[in-house]
Short mmCIF file of C-alpha atoms in Angstrom, two decimals:
data_model
loop_
_atom_site.label_atom_id
_atom_site.label_comp_id
_atom_site.label_asym_id
_atom_site.label_seq_id
_atom_site.Cartn_x
_atom_site.Cartn_y
_atom_site.Cartn_z
CA UNK H 1 0.10 -0.01 0.01
CA UNK H 2 1.32 3.39 -1.07
CA UNK H 3 2.19 5.97 1.54
CA UNK H 4 2.36 8.85 -0.38
CA UNK H 5 0.16 11.65 0.48
CA UNK H 6 -2.15 13.59 -1.24
CA UNK H 7 -1.40 17.33 -2.04
CA UNK H 8 -3.52 19.47 -4.77
CA UNK H 9 -1.76 22.49 -6.36
CA UNK H 10 -4.28 25.23 -7.48
CA UNK H 11 -3.78 27.83 -10.28
CA UNK H 12 -6.49 30.40 -11.29
CA UNK H 13 -4.88 31.41 -14.48
CA UNK H 14 -4.15 28.82 -17.02
CA UNK H 15 -2.43 31.34 -19.26
CA UNK H 16 1.24 30.85 -20.19
CA UNK H 17 1.29 34.57 -21.53
CA UNK H 18 0.08 35.88 -18.00
CA UNK H 19 3.17 36.10 -16.47
CA UNK H 20 6.09 34.19 -14.64
CA UNK H 21 3.71 33.11 -11.98
CA UNK H 22 2.23 30.49 -14.38
CA UNK H 23 5.45 29.15 -15.47
CA UNK H 24 6.80 28.33 -11.52
CA UNK H 25 3.46 26.35 -11.03
CA UNK H 26 4.44 24.34 -13.87
CA UNK H 27 7.78 23.86 -12.93
CA UNK H 28 6.98 23.04 -9.45
CA UNK H 29 4.73 20.30 -10.72
CA UNK H 30 7.66 18.82 -12.75
CA UNK H 31 10.02 18.80 -10.30
CA UNK H 32 8.10 18.06 -7.20
CA UNK H 33 8.94 14.39 -5.74
CA UNK H 34 6.92 11.67 -7.31
CA UNK H 35 7.99 9.34 -4.36
CA UNK H 36 6.46 11.04 -1.60
CA UNK H 37 3.07 12.46 -2.88
CA UNK H 38 0.01 11.74 -5.03
CA UNK H 39 -0.15 15.13 -6.97
CA UNK H 40 -2.97 17.03 -8.19
CA UNK H 41 -2.94 20.01 -10.26
CA UNK H 42 -6.19 21.96 -10.77
CA UNK H 43 -6.26 24.98 -13.03
CA UNK H 44 -9.38 26.40 -15.22
CA UNK H 45 -10.57 24.38 -18.22
CA UNK H 46 -7.88 21.63 -17.59
CA UNK H 47 -8.65 19.68 -21.01
CA UNK H 48 -8.57 22.37 -23.14
CA UNK H 49 -5.90 24.71 -21.58
CA UNK H 50 -2.39 24.97 -23.03
CA UNK H 51 -1.17 23.68 -19.33
CA UNK H 52 -2.39 20.36 -20.30
CA UNK H 53 0.83 19.76 -22.86
CA UNK H 54 3.07 20.60 -20.17
CA UNK H 55 1.50 18.79 -17.02
CA UNK H 56 3.51 15.72 -16.00
CA UNK H 57 1.88 12.55 -16.84
CA UNK H 58 2.28 11.90 -12.80
CA UNK H 59 -0.12 14.50 -12.06
CA UNK H 60 -3.77 14.10 -12.10
CA UNK H 61 -5.49 17.31 -13.68
CA UNK H 62 -8.61 19.09 -12.35
CA UNK H 63 -10.73 20.97 -14.42
CA UNK H 64 -12.76 24.17 -13.02
CA UNK H 65 -14.28 27.12 -14.06
CA UNK H 66 -12.80 30.27 -12.93
CA UNK H 67 -14.96 33.47 -12.03
CA UNK H 68 -12.85 36.81 -11.14
CA UNK H 69 -13.77 40.35 -10.57
CA UNK H 70 -10.70 41.66 -12.13
CA UNK H 71 -12.02 42.79 -15.26
CA UNK H 72 -15.42 43.87 -15.35
CA UNK H 73 -17.50 46.20 -17.16
CA UNK H 74 -19.59 47.01 -14.35
CA UNK H 75 -17.13 46.72 -11.12
CA UNK H 76 -19.92 46.26 -8.52
CA UNK H 77 -22.27 43.96 -10.52
CA UNK H 78 -18.89 41.83 -10.99
CA UNK H 79 -18.07 41.99 -7.32
CA UNK H 80 -21.72 40.67 -6.53
CA UNK H 81 -21.73 38.03 -9.28
CA UNK H 82 -18.40 36.81 -7.75
CA UNK H 83 -19.90 36.52 -4.21
CA UNK H 84 -22.95 34.85 -5.45
CA UNK H 85 -20.98 31.70 -6.91
CA UNK H 86 -18.83 31.52 -3.71
CA UNK H 87 -21.05 29.03 -1.94
CA UNK H 88 -20.97 26.63 -4.96
CA UNK H 89 -17.36 26.70 -5.34
CA UNK H 90 -16.88 26.28 -1.89
CA UNK H 91 -19.14 23.15 -1.77
CA UNK H 92 -17.75 21.67 -4.99
CA UNK H 93 -13.99 21.83 -3.47
CA UNK H 94 -15.15 20.79 -0.04
CA UNK H 95 -16.42 17.41 -2.36
CA UNK H 96 -13.08 17.00 -4.19
CA UNK H 97 -11.00 17.24 -1.27
CA UNK H 98 -12.95 14.88 0.66
CA UNK H 99 -13.40 12.44 -2.38
CA UNK H 100 -9.44 12.47 -3.16
CA UNK H 101 -8.78 12.47 0.52
CA UNK H 102 -6.57 15.76 -0.06
CA UNK H 103 -4.11 16.62 3.01
CA UNK H 104 -2.89 20.00 1.50
CA UNK H 105 -3.87 22.59 -0.74
CA UNK H 106 -1.12 24.51 -2.27
CA UNK H 107 -2.61 27.83 -3.76
CA UNK H 108 -0.90 30.70 -6.12
CA UNK H 109 -3.37 33.06 -6.26
CA UNK H 110 -5.60 35.51 -3.85
CA UNK H 111 -8.87 34.21 -5.20
CA UNK H 112 -8.05 30.57 -4.56
CA UNK H 113 -6.78 30.96 -1.18
CA UNK H 114 -10.11 33.24 -0.24
CA UNK H 115 -12.17 30.03 -1.71
CA UNK H 116 -9.78 27.38 0.14
CA UNK H 117 -9.66 29.40 3.33
CA UNK H 118 -13.73 29.23 3.24
CA UNK H 119 -13.47 25.42 2.53
CA UNK H 120 -11.33 24.84 5.46
CA UNK H 121 -14.23 25.70 7.60
CA UNK H 122 -15.92 22.61 6.20
CA UNK H 123 -12.96 19.98 6.35
CA UNK H 124 -9.42 19.51 7.63
CA UNK H 125 -6.41 19.90 5.40
CA UNK H 126 -3.63 22.33 5.26
CA UNK H 127 -3.62 25.69 3.29
CA UNK H 128 -0.38 26.95 1.67
CA UNK H 129 -0.59 30.38 -0.21
CA UNK H 130 2.24 30.87 -2.60
CA UNK H 131 2.44 34.94 -3.02
CA UNK H 132 4.19 36.16 -6.07
CA UNK H 133 3.56 39.80 -6.29
CA UNK H 134 3.77 43.18 -3.78
CA UNK H 135 1.07 44.81 -2.07
CA UNK H 136 1.37 47.88 -4.79
CA UNK H 137 0.68 45.60 -7.42
CA UNK H 138 -2.71 44.48 -6.19
CA UNK H 139 -5.73 46.81 -7.14
CA UNK H 140 -5.84 49.55 -4.32
CA UNK H 141 -9.60 48.45 -3.12
CA UNK H 142 -10.94 47.46 0.31
CA UNK H 143 -12.48 44.30 -1.52
CA UNK H 144 -8.67 43.04 -2.18
CA UNK H 145 -7.29 44.22 1.01
CA UNK H 146 -10.08 42.36 3.15
CA UNK H 147 -9.41 39.29 0.81
CA UNK H 148 -5.71 39.10 1.42
CA UNK H 149 -6.21 39.87 5.13
CA UNK H 150 -8.35 36.97 5.23
CA UNK H 151 -6.28 34.60 3.12
CA UNK H 152 -3.08 35.50 5.37
CA UNK H 153 -5.39 34.75 8.46
CA UNK H 154 -6.43 31.09 6.94
CA UNK H 155 -3.15 29.86 5.33
CA UNK H 156 -1.15 27.27 7.65
CA UNK H 157 2.05 28.73 5.70
CA UNK H 158 2.63 31.49 3.33
CA UNK H 159 5.29 31.07 0.86
CA UNK H 160 7.14 34.62 -0.19
CA UNK H 161 9.19 34.48 -3.21
CA UNK H 162 11.90 37.10 -1.93
CA UNK H 163 12.52 38.97 1.34
CA UNK H 164 10.93 42.02 0.07
CA UNK H 165 7.54 40.10 -0.56
CA UNK H 166 8.01 38.83 2.70
CA UNK H 167 8.04 42.47 4.41
CA UNK H 168 5.18 43.46 2.50
CA UNK H 169 3.09 40.41 3.58
CA UNK H 170 4.00 41.07 7.00
CA UNK H 171 2.78 44.85 6.71
CA UNK H 172 -0.51 43.74 5.38
CA UNK H 173 -1.29 41.37 8.33
CA UNK H 174 0.33 38.10 7.57
CA UNK H 175 1.92 36.67 10.66
CA UNK H 176 5.54 36.63 10.14
CA UNK H 177 6.17 33.18 11.77
CA UNK H 178 4.12 31.62 9.04
CA UNK H 179 6.01 33.23 6.41
CA UNK H 180 8.57 31.68 4.53
CA UNK H 181 10.82 32.72 1.95
CA UNK H 182 11.51 30.45 -0.74
CA UNK H 183 13.14 31.77 -4.09
CA UNK H 184 11.80 30.57 -7.66
CA UNK H 185 13.94 28.43 -9.32
CA UNK H 186 14.03 27.32 -13.31
CA UNK H 187 14.71 24.05 -15.24
CA UNK H 188 18.50 24.14 -16.61
CA UNK H 189 19.32 23.66 -20.15
CA UNK H 190 22.80 22.10 -20.89
CA UNK H 191 25.32 24.78 -21.83
CA UNK H 192 25.95 23.11 -25.15
CA UNK H 193 22.33 23.43 -25.98
CA UNK H 194 22.40 27.05 -25.01
CA UNK H 195 25.04 27.94 -27.25
CA UNK H 196 22.96 26.48 -30.19
CA UNK H 197 20.06 28.79 -29.70
CA UNK H 198 21.85 32.02 -30.17
CA UNK H 199 21.94 31.64 -33.99
CA UNK H 200 17.97 30.59 -33.91
CA UNK H 201 17.27 34.04 -31.91
CA UNK H 202 19.21 36.36 -34.12
CA UNK H 203 17.29 34.91 -37.16
CA UNK H 204 14.38 35.43 -35.41
CA UNK H 205 15.08 38.88 -34.49
CA UNK H 206 16.77 39.56 -37.92
CA UNK H 207 19.80 41.04 -36.38
CA UNK H 208 22.45 38.88 -38.20
CA UNK H 209 23.63 41.72 -40.01
CA UNK H 210 27.11 42.82 -41.31
CA UNK H 211 27.09 45.40 -38.65
CA UNK H 212 26.66 42.70 -35.95
CA UNK H 213 25.13 45.16 -33.19
CA UNK H 214 25.46 44.43 -29.43
CA UNK H 215 22.11 43.61 -28.64
CA UNK H 216 20.62 44.63 -25.14
CA UNK H 217 17.35 43.16 -24.50
CA UNK H 218 14.59 43.07 -22.00
CA UNK H 219 11.60 40.59 -21.36
CA UNK H 220 8.00 41.78 -19.79
CA UNK H 221 4.53 42.38 -20.77
CA UNK H 222 4.04 46.08 -21.40
CA UNK H 223 2.75 47.65 -17.94
CA UNK H 224 3.95 50.71 -16.05
CA UNK H 225 5.80 48.93 -13.41
CA UNK H 226 7.65 46.58 -15.86
CA UNK H 227 9.91 49.55 -16.78
CA UNK H 228 10.00 49.71 -20.89
CA UNK H 229 9.97 53.58 -20.67
CA UNK H 230 13.09 53.57 -18.05
CA UNK H 231 14.83 50.92 -20.63
CA UNK H 232 13.99 53.03 -23.43
CA UNK H 233 15.28 56.27 -21.82
CA UNK H 234 18.93 54.72 -21.06
CA UNK H 235 19.40 54.40 -24.87
CA UNK H 236 21.12 57.67 -24.97
CA UNK H 237 23.52 57.04 -22.35
CA UNK H 238 24.04 53.52 -23.69
CA UNK H 239 24.91 55.13 -26.95
CA UNK H 240 27.58 57.56 -25.76
CA UNK H 241 29.56 54.37 -24.49
CA UNK H 242 29.00 52.33 -27.69
CA UNK H 243 27.42 53.35 -31.13
CA UNK H 244 26.72 50.05 -32.62
CA UNK H 245 24.09 48.87 -30.01
CA UNK H 246 20.25 47.88 -30.79
CA UNK H 247 17.74 47.60 -27.97
CA UNK H 248 15.12 44.76 -27.99
CA UNK H 249 11.56 44.57 -26.06
CA UNK H 250 9.98 41.02 -25.80
CA UNK H 251 6.38 40.89 -24.26
CA UNK H 252 2.66 41.30 -25.01
CA UNK H 253 0.58 44.34 -24.57
CA UNK H 254 -1.28 44.35 -21.58
CA UNK H 255 -1.84 48.37 -21.27
CA UNK H 256 -2.62 49.67 -24.77
CA UNK H 257 -2.00 53.46 -23.18
CA UNK H 258 1.40 52.70 -21.88
CA UNK H 259 2.79 50.92 -25.01
CA UNK H 260 1.55 53.64 -26.87
CA UNK H 261 3.48 55.96 -24.41
CA UNK H 262 6.58 53.90 -25.15
CA UNK H 263 6.08 54.05 -28.83
CA UNK H 264 5.70 57.64 -28.98
CA UNK H 265 9.06 58.13 -27.44
CA UNK H 266 11.00 55.96 -29.68
CA UNK H 267 9.18 57.94 -32.52
CA UNK H 268 10.04 61.50 -31.06
CA UNK H 269 13.67 60.21 -30.33
CA UNK H 270 14.38 58.83 -33.75
CA UNK H 271 14.95 55.56 -32.38
CA UNK H 272 12.74 53.10 -34.55
CA UNK H 273 15.42 51.68 -36.52
CA UNK H 274 17.54 51.18 -33.30
CA UNK H 275 14.82 49.40 -31.22
CA UNK H 276 12.99 46.25 -31.81
CA UNK H 277 9.65 45.15 -30.29
CA UNK H 278 8.66 41.46 -30.82
CA UNK H 279 5.65 41.42 -29.35
CA UNK H 280 4.96 38.29 -26.94
CA UNK H 281 7.13 35.43 -27.72
CA UNK H 282 6.96 31.65 -26.35
CA UNK H 283 10.69 30.51 -26.79
CA UNK H 284 12.33 33.26 -24.27
CA UNK H 285 15.68 31.16 -24.12
CA UNK H 286 16.08 31.35 -27.67
CA UNK H 287 15.91 35.16 -27.45
CA UNK H 288 17.90 35.41 -24.50
CA UNK H 289 20.83 33.65 -26.29
CA UNK H 290 21.23 36.38 -28.84
CA UNK H 291 21.57 39.22 -26.22
CA UNK H 292 24.45 40.48 -25.01
CA UNK H 293 23.22 42.32 -21.84
CA UNK H 294 19.97 41.38 -20.47
CA UNK H 295 17.90 44.01 -18.65
CA UNK H 296 15.50 44.16 -15.85
CA UNK H 297 13.99 47.47 -15.11
CA UNK H 298 10.96 46.46 -13.37
CA UNK H 299 9.69 48.69 -10.58
CA UNK H 300 8.89 47.07 -8.00
CA UNK H 301 10.33 43.77 -8.85
CA UNK H 302 9.04 40.98 -6.72
CA UNK H 303 11.43 38.44 -8.11
CA UNK H 304 12.45 38.73 -11.61
CA UNK H 305 12.34 35.16 -13.23
CA UNK H 306 14.20 36.53 -16.34
CA UNK H 307 17.14 37.35 -14.42
CA UNK H 308 17.38 33.29 -13.79
CA UNK H 309 16.84 33.00 -17.34
CA UNK H 310 19.57 35.14 -18.52
CA UNK H 311 22.09 33.40 -15.85
CA UNK H 312 21.24 29.74 -17.30
CA UNK H 313 22.30 31.65 -20.79
CA UNK H 314 25.48 32.80 -19.43
CA UNK H 315 24.33 36.54 -20.06
CA UNK H 316 25.38 39.45 -17.65
CA UNK H 317 22.45 41.38 -16.29
CA UNK H 318 21.37 44.91 -15.17
CA UNK H 319 18.50 45.78 -12.85
CA UNK H 320 17.53 48.32 -10.12
CA UNK H 321 18.57 47.47 -6.59
CA UNK H 322 15.34 46.53 -5.16
CA UNK H 323 13.32 43.33 -4.52
CA UNK H 324 14.30 40.47 -6.26
CA UNK H 325 17.13 41.69 -8.25
CA UNK H 326 18.70 42.55 -4.92
CA UNK H 327 18.53 39.04 -3.78
CA UNK H 328 19.67 37.43 -7.09
CA UNK H 329 22.19 39.36 -8.54
CA UNK H 330 25.57 39.32 -7.19
CA UNK H 331 26.47 42.95 -7.98
CA UNK H 332 29.79 43.56 -10.06
CA UNK H 333 30.11 39.78 -10.37
CA UNK H 334 26.98 38.48 -12.06
CA UNK H 335 25.73 41.71 -13.15
CA UNK H 336 25.37 45.36 -12.16
CA UNK H 337 22.71 46.91 -9.85
CA UNK H 338 21.63 50.33 -9.99
CA UNK H 339 20.71 52.23 -7.08
CA UNK H 340 19.09 55.09 -8.60
CA UNK H 341 16.01 54.72 -10.35
CA UNK H 342 16.77 56.26 -13.36
CA UNK H 343 16.89 56.00 -16.91
CA UNK H 344 20.29 57.59 -17.30
CA UNK H 345 21.65 55.83 -14.34
CA UNK H 346 20.33 52.81 -15.68
CA UNK H 347 22.18 53.49 -19.19
CA UNK H 348 25.57 54.56 -17.57
CA UNK H 349 25.32 50.92 -16.08
CA UNK H 350 24.53 49.14 -19.58
CA UNK H 351 27.01 51.31 -21.29
CA UNK H 352 29.89 49.92 -18.88
CA UNK H 353 29.03 46.12 -19.86
CA UNK H 354 28.54 47.38 -23.40
CA UNK H 355 32.22 48.20 -23.94
CA UNK H 356 34.01 45.46 -21.86
CA UNK H 357 33.41 41.90 -23.70
CA UNK H 358 35.37 40.13 -21.52
CA UNK H 359 33.64 41.20 -18.23
CA UNK H 360 30.23 40.42 -20.09
CA UNK H 361 31.94 36.86 -20.09
CA UNK H 362 32.93 36.68 -16.74
CA UNK H 363 29.71 37.77 -15.35
CA UNK H 364 27.80 35.29 -17.53
CA UNK H 365 30.12 32.62 -16.31
CA UNK H 366 29.56 33.47 -12.76
CA UNK H 367 25.92 33.88 -13.45
CA UNK H 368 25.60 30.64 -14.41
CA UNK H 369 27.47 29.21 -11.67
CA UNK H 370 25.27 30.94 -9.21
CA UNK H 371 22.05 29.54 -10.68
CA UNK H 372 22.94 25.94 -10.34
CA UNK H 373 24.31 26.40 -7.00
CA UNK H 374 21.27 28.53 -5.63
CA UNK H 375 18.22 28.93 -8.40
CA UNK H 376 17.17 25.60 -9.99
CA UNK H 377 13.83 23.80 -9.68
CA UNK H 378 14.96 21.16 -7.65
CA UNK H 379 16.45 23.35 -4.95
CA UNK H 380 13.30 25.25 -4.91
CA UNK H 381 11.10 22.10 -4.42
CA UNK H 382 13.28 20.79 -1.68
CA UNK H 383 12.27 23.75 0.17
CA UNK H 384 8.77 23.51 -0.73
CA UNK H 385 8.65 19.71 0.45
CA UNK H 386 10.26 20.43 3.78
CA UNK H 387 7.15 23.06 4.17
CA UNK H 388 4.54 20.80 2.76
CA UNK H 389 5.91 17.90 5.22
CA UNK H 390 5.53 20.35 8.01
CA UNK H 391 1.93 20.91 7.03
CA UNK H 392 1.21 16.93 6.76
CA UNK H 393 2.23 16.70 10.33
CA UNK H 394 0.10 19.74 11.30
CA UNK H 395 -3.05 17.99 9.77
CA UNK H 396 -2.62 14.74 11.94
#
């Protein structure tokens, strides 16, 4: 008879284009121990989701319909409708947990945390809440504040992806003794495979020209906090250090007004032939492979999964000295941290690396070693498994 424990991971958004949290969810499923756990993965419309193709065979998928007040035409009506569905959702989850004898539920969103916080009143299990964002990135409404406070109170354990996120959680009412900082990890690609990706990336970006420009890239959806404007504002400072340089922005449009603001700045400063905007792309490592420098200009930045992807591809990184980057980047060894939140300051740091190929190579090599030592999926999941095992003991 198997001694494996039953755990259910719940993701509220089954869209790989949404952001890094969805990729983290999949990485955990792929790396979590199959010897210790019977693993279930619940996410919206499981049979038709892109997630289905990436779910490991040993993980059982559970389909459900999500309902969120995130993007309503009429906000009040959406909130009312959301609350009306809550009893039905709670009863359904209660049935599933009892039927499958789930002992730990691991959620990745505040909405799921709210639902399972209510389910806990009806049946016994441990609840783990994995927080990927800062409070400033949530809607500034009483509804969301109360929702978070409820989840923080009901969760047995809360995972923060960085120390800044942990501090933020405590400020918003989470008990410090329940918070554990566990950094994200990524699946490693062999270095030999990494070197083969650069040519593919250059072809996709159409930059394999005779001029052979130095390519400086950033990856992130167009949202103000992602920092595309700061990135573009850094261009002139970089140009003073190195003439033959090309900027690349990879990411979908989540804020049309902000996207237009960036486009207008590019046009007004006649940078159209020096900046490439690719839109959303699926094969991020292939594109990072053709960057000479990877920039993460996000403010705030809870973690920065792109930093790990850059380190895997042996690329030096430049980011602001805040949040996740301050914990991931070894300043001067694997990249540069910029203390002043300013486009010019960012440009000066990029320029330092633009003119020194040997330094870029050394930083890239050091970054790869640091990644292998601290930021792999296996390392992340070992910490998560220790937390899960503690929760299993708590449910007995």
